[in-house]
Short mmCIF file of C-alpha atoms in Angstrom, two decimals:
data_model
loop_
_atom_site.label_atom_id
_atom_site.label_comp_id
_atom_site.label_asym_id
_atom_site.label_seq_id
_atom_site.Cartn_x
_atom_site.Cartn_y
_atom_site.Cartn_z
CA MET A 1 198.08 119.96 114.27
CA ALA A 2 194.29 119.76 114.59
CA THR A 3 192.61 122.77 116.12
CA LEU A 4 189.35 123.06 118.01
CA SER A 5 186.79 125.29 116.44
CA GLN A 6 185.25 127.93 118.60
CA ASP A 7 182.03 129.77 118.02
CA GLU A 8 182.79 132.40 120.47
CA PRO A 9 185.96 133.35 122.12
CA GLY A 10 186.69 131.11 125.11
CA GLN A 11 183.91 128.50 124.26
CA PHE A 12 184.10 125.12 122.50
CA SER A 13 181.43 123.97 120.05
CA ASN A 14 178.88 121.41 121.36
CA PRO A 15 179.37 118.06 119.52
CA VAL A 16 175.84 116.94 120.44
CA GLN A 17 174.34 119.93 118.71
CA ASP A 18 176.64 119.46 115.75
CA HIS A 19 175.32 115.90 115.16
CA GLY A 20 171.69 116.82 115.75
CA LEU A 21 171.39 114.72 119.00
CA SER A 22 170.15 117.68 121.01
CA GLN A 23 166.94 117.99 119.00
CA PRO A 24 163.79 116.67 120.78
CA ARG A 25 161.99 113.73 119.18
CA ASN A 26 158.46 114.05 117.86
CA ILE A 27 156.55 112.43 120.80
CA SER A 28 153.12 113.08 119.35
CA HIS A 29 154.02 111.18 116.23
CA THR A 30 155.22 108.16 118.25
CA VAL A 31 152.09 108.06 120.38
CA SER A 32 149.77 108.28 117.40
CA TYR A 33 151.69 105.47 115.73
CA ALA A 34 151.38 103.20 118.84
CA GLN A 35 147.69 103.88 119.15
CA SER A 36 146.95 103.27 115.52
CA HIS A 37 149.12 100.21 114.88
CA VAL A 38 149.54 98.45 118.23
CA GLY A 39 146.41 99.42 120.13
CA TYR A 40 148.16 100.66 123.27
CA ASP A 41 146.86 103.67 125.08
CA CYS A 42 149.89 105.76 125.82
CA SER A 43 147.99 108.64 127.30
CA PRO A 44 149.13 109.90 130.72
CA ASN A 45 146.07 108.32 132.45
CA ALA A 46 146.41 104.97 130.78
CA HIS A 47 147.89 103.33 133.90
CA ASN A 48 144.71 104.08 135.87
CA THR A 49 142.60 101.67 133.81
CA TYR A 50 142.61 97.83 133.98
CA PRO A 51 141.25 95.68 131.21
CA TYR A 52 139.85 93.00 133.62
CA ALA A 53 137.52 93.09 136.58
CA THR A 54 139.16 94.33 139.70
CA LEU A 55 140.41 91.40 141.93
CA GLN A 56 139.40 91.64 145.56
CA LEU A 57 141.26 89.84 148.35
CA PRO A 58 139.12 87.40 150.38
CA ALA A 59 138.02 88.48 153.79
CA PRO A 60 140.22 87.26 156.67
CA HIS A 61 139.14 83.73 157.72
CA ARG A 62 138.76 83.08 161.41
CA PHE A 63 140.81 79.95 162.20
CA CYS A 64 138.84 78.84 165.20
CA ASN A 65 135.68 79.99 166.89
CA SER A 66 134.97 79.83 170.60
CA GLY A 67 133.53 76.29 170.38
CA CYS A 68 136.71 75.03 168.77
CA ILE A 69 138.80 76.64 171.49
CA ARG A 70 136.73 74.95 174.20
CA CYS A 71 137.14 71.61 172.44
CA CYS A 72 140.92 72.03 172.33
CA ILE A 73 140.99 72.85 176.04
CA VAL A 74 138.94 69.75 176.88
CA ILE A 75 141.21 67.53 174.78
CA SER A 76 144.28 68.98 176.49
CA ILE A 77 142.84 68.34 179.97
CA VAL A 78 141.89 64.76 179.09
CA SER A 79 145.37 64.12 177.68
CA ILE A 80 147.02 65.45 180.84
CA LEU A 81 144.79 63.29 183.04
CA PHE A 82 145.55 60.21 180.94
CA VAL A 83 149.30 60.79 181.22
CA LEU A 84 148.99 61.29 184.97
CA PHE A 85 146.93 58.11 185.35
CA THR A 86 149.49 56.13 183.32
CA PHE A 87 152.30 57.48 185.46
CA LEU A 88 150.53 56.43 188.65
CA LEU A 89 149.98 52.92 187.29
CA ALA A 90 153.63 52.66 186.31
CA TYR A 91 154.69 53.88 189.75
CA PHE A 92 152.53 51.50 191.76
CA VAL A 93 152.38 48.46 189.47
CA VAL A 94 155.65 48.35 187.56
CA HIS A 95 157.65 49.15 190.71
CA PRO A 96 155.55 47.86 193.60
CA ASP A 97 156.70 47.26 197.15
CA PHE A 98 157.50 43.57 197.30
CA PRO A 99 156.09 41.53 200.16
CA VAL A 100 158.32 40.57 203.06
CA PHE A 101 158.76 36.87 203.90
CA VAL A 102 159.77 35.83 207.42
CA MET A 103 160.31 32.21 208.51
CA ASP A 104 158.11 32.11 211.60
CA THR A 105 158.37 28.43 212.54
CA PHE A 106 160.38 25.61 210.99
CA TYR A 107 159.82 22.02 212.07
CA ILE A 108 161.45 18.72 211.02
CA SER A 109 160.22 15.24 212.02
CA ASN A 110 160.68 11.57 211.07
CA PHE A 111 164.35 12.24 210.56
CA ILE A 112 165.88 8.77 210.00
CA ASN A 113 169.68 8.52 209.86
CA THR A 114 171.93 5.97 208.16
CA SER A 115 170.53 3.04 210.13
CA ASN A 116 167.70 3.02 207.60
CA PRO A 117 168.49 2.07 203.97
CA LYS A 118 166.55 5.09 202.77
CA PHE A 119 166.76 8.58 204.19
CA THR A 120 163.41 9.96 205.36
CA ALA A 121 162.36 13.30 206.78
CA ASP A 122 159.38 15.64 206.89
CA TRP A 123 159.68 19.45 206.88
CA GLU A 124 156.99 21.95 207.76
CA ALA A 125 157.36 25.71 207.58
CA ASN A 126 155.07 28.58 208.49
CA ILE A 127 156.13 31.73 206.67
CA LEU A 128 154.73 35.10 207.62
CA VAL A 129 153.99 37.27 204.56
CA ASN A 130 153.78 41.04 205.13
CA ASN A 131 152.57 43.47 202.48
CA PRO A 132 154.23 46.89 202.99
CA SER A 133 152.35 48.55 200.11
CA GLU A 134 149.71 51.15 200.89
CA LYS A 135 147.99 50.96 197.48
CA LEU A 136 148.31 47.38 196.19
CA LYS A 137 147.20 44.02 197.49
CA VAL A 138 149.17 40.89 196.65
CA HIS A 139 147.50 37.74 195.37
CA PHE A 140 149.29 34.37 195.58
CA ASP A 141 148.50 31.55 193.17
CA GLY A 142 151.03 28.87 194.03
CA ALA A 143 154.49 28.04 195.37
CA GLU A 144 157.22 25.59 194.41
CA SER A 145 159.39 24.77 197.42
CA TYR A 146 162.83 23.15 197.55
CA MET A 147 164.86 21.92 200.51
CA PHE A 148 168.67 21.80 200.51
CA TYR A 149 171.39 20.65 202.82
CA GLN A 150 174.20 23.01 201.92
CA SER A 151 173.91 22.82 198.10
CA GLU A 152 172.53 19.24 197.97
CA PHE A 153 168.91 18.84 196.90
CA LEU A 154 166.76 16.90 199.41
CA ALA A 155 163.05 17.35 198.64
CA THR A 156 160.48 19.46 196.79
CA SER A 157 156.75 20.17 196.81
CA ASN A 158 154.11 22.16 194.91
CA THR A 159 151.57 24.08 196.95
CA ASP A 160 148.37 25.46 195.44
CA LEU A 161 147.59 28.89 196.84
CA ASN A 162 144.58 31.11 196.51
CA PHE A 163 144.78 33.98 198.95
CA HIS A 164 145.70 37.64 198.96
CA VAL A 165 147.27 40.03 201.42
CA LYS A 166 145.67 43.45 201.77
CA PRO A 167 147.71 46.66 201.81
CA LYS A 168 149.63 46.93 205.08
CA GLY A 169 148.30 43.45 205.95
CA HIS A 170 149.88 40.07 206.62
CA SER A 171 149.07 36.40 206.20
CA LEU A 172 150.59 32.99 206.90
CA LEU A 173 151.94 30.67 204.20
CA HIS A 174 152.20 26.98 205.16
CA VAL A 175 154.59 24.74 203.24
CA LYS A 176 155.19 21.02 203.75
CA MET A 177 157.76 18.68 202.16
CA SER A 178 158.39 14.98 202.71
CA THR A 179 160.79 12.40 201.30
CA ASN A 180 157.90 9.92 201.32
CA ASP A 181 156.14 11.79 198.53
CA PRO A 182 156.55 10.29 195.05
CA ASP A 183 159.07 11.65 192.54
CA GLN A 184 161.42 12.84 195.27
CA PRO A 185 165.16 12.84 194.49
CA GLU A 186 167.41 10.17 195.90
CA VAL A 187 169.66 11.58 198.59
CA LYS A 188 173.27 10.52 198.29
CA GLN A 189 174.71 8.44 201.11
CA TRP A 190 177.52 10.86 201.94
CA VAL A 191 174.93 13.61 202.36
CA VAL A 192 172.96 11.48 204.82
CA ASP A 193 176.13 10.73 206.77
CA ALA A 194 177.04 14.44 206.92
CA MET A 195 173.56 15.40 208.19
CA SER A 196 173.67 12.64 210.79
CA GLN A 197 177.03 13.86 212.04
CA ASP A 198 175.78 17.48 212.28
CA ARG A 199 172.75 16.30 214.23
CA ASN A 200 174.90 14.38 216.68
CA GLU A 201 176.95 17.53 217.21
CA GLY A 202 173.79 19.39 218.22
CA SER A 203 172.78 21.50 215.17
CA LEU A 204 171.71 20.89 211.59
CA SER A 205 171.31 23.65 208.99
CA PHE A 206 168.98 23.69 205.96
CA ASN A 207 168.39 26.06 203.06
CA MET A 208 164.85 26.49 201.78
CA ARG A 209 164.07 28.13 198.46
CA MET A 210 160.70 28.99 196.92
CA LEU A 211 159.29 30.19 193.62
CA VAL A 212 156.07 32.02 194.48
CA SER A 213 153.57 32.97 191.79
CA SER A 214 152.01 36.31 192.68
CA SER A 215 150.23 39.27 191.17
CA PHE A 216 149.68 42.82 192.38
CA LYS A 217 146.17 44.24 192.28
CA ALA A 218 145.03 47.77 192.88
CA ALA A 219 142.93 48.13 196.00
CA THR A 220 140.97 51.23 194.94
CA PHE A 221 140.26 50.63 191.24
CA ASN A 222 139.77 47.68 188.94
CA PHE A 223 143.24 46.95 187.69
CA ASP A 224 145.24 43.72 187.71
CA GLY A 225 149.02 43.77 187.37
CA ASN A 226 151.12 41.20 185.58
CA ASP A 227 151.96 37.90 187.25
CA ARG A 228 155.36 37.82 188.88
CA ILE A 229 157.52 34.96 190.07
CA LEU A 230 159.13 35.87 193.37
CA LYS A 231 162.29 34.01 194.35
CA VAL A 232 162.36 33.56 198.11
CA TYR A 233 165.56 32.47 199.87
CA CYS A 234 165.30 31.21 203.46
CA ASP A 235 168.89 30.16 204.11
CA ASN A 236 170.83 29.03 207.17
CA LEU A 237 167.86 27.57 209.02
CA ASP A 238 169.69 26.20 212.05
CA VAL A 239 167.72 23.38 213.64
CA VAL A 240 168.20 21.85 217.10
CA PHE A 241 166.69 18.47 217.90
CA VAL A 242 164.58 17.57 220.87
CA GLY A 243 164.59 13.88 221.75
CA THR A 244 166.30 10.99 220.00
CA GLY A 245 165.32 8.39 217.49
CA PRO A 246 162.32 8.57 215.13
CA LYS A 247 160.28 10.43 217.73
CA GLY A 248 162.79 13.25 217.93
CA PHE A 249 162.00 16.52 216.16
CA GLY A 250 163.89 19.63 215.25
CA ILE A 251 162.97 23.30 215.56
CA LEU A 252 164.68 26.60 214.85
CA SER A 253 167.46 27.27 217.31
CA LYS A 254 166.49 29.70 220.06
CA GLY A 255 162.94 29.59 218.69
CA GLN A 256 163.49 32.84 216.83
CA SER A 257 161.98 33.76 213.45
CA LYS A 258 164.33 34.36 210.56
CA PRO A 259 163.82 36.82 207.68
CA CYS A 260 164.09 35.59 204.11
CA SER A 261 165.50 37.46 201.14
CA ILE A 262 163.61 37.99 197.90
CA SER A 263 164.43 38.73 194.29
CA MET A 264 162.72 38.70 190.90
#
């Protein structure tokens, strides 16, 4: 059995010392070798030297001076004002208050029944146009009018317009249609017979439709809105006749005005 050697009683021998690993290395010899062969300075103060010129960090750069700040503030204010102005235009122009159309008077004359080979009649209407907007005026360029008995087409006309209605103002639109005008449709015989029968019973009803070309203009600044075609429906115009024969004429029953509906 192997035994452990002891130098002194109760102590084991140090294997590091036995193999010579505990002996310090010759540091001076290593340093002199590095300095002579490699060129490195291994002295304790070698790390305090730098072979190149010392690099200096650039001075902090100021991103913006006071003039630049004022310019940014001005740009921000202008941008906010532009957005606000665009919003106001969209509010008043894109979604304006549409005018209100009211049939004020409706008159029919020269109404010839089936005793004549060709049906004839003249219609005249005075329509009151109210502008409820407080900011925009409405300009009217023209109107295409159509007259119906129930759903049967009777007559049409084109009216050139050139007037405007101021904010909170009103104006009168006059429309006239006649079967004697050229290019009028031919009224079917059964339609003439039905109208004649309604007249003999005391009341005759018409439906008037219009396509009105209009545009909305700002009253306080120079801005013109897009042209719009307004569809005006003046339905159930009940007419009572006064007199008989060709000299008889018809007016709105009870002489009351009748509001019209409108859509885009």
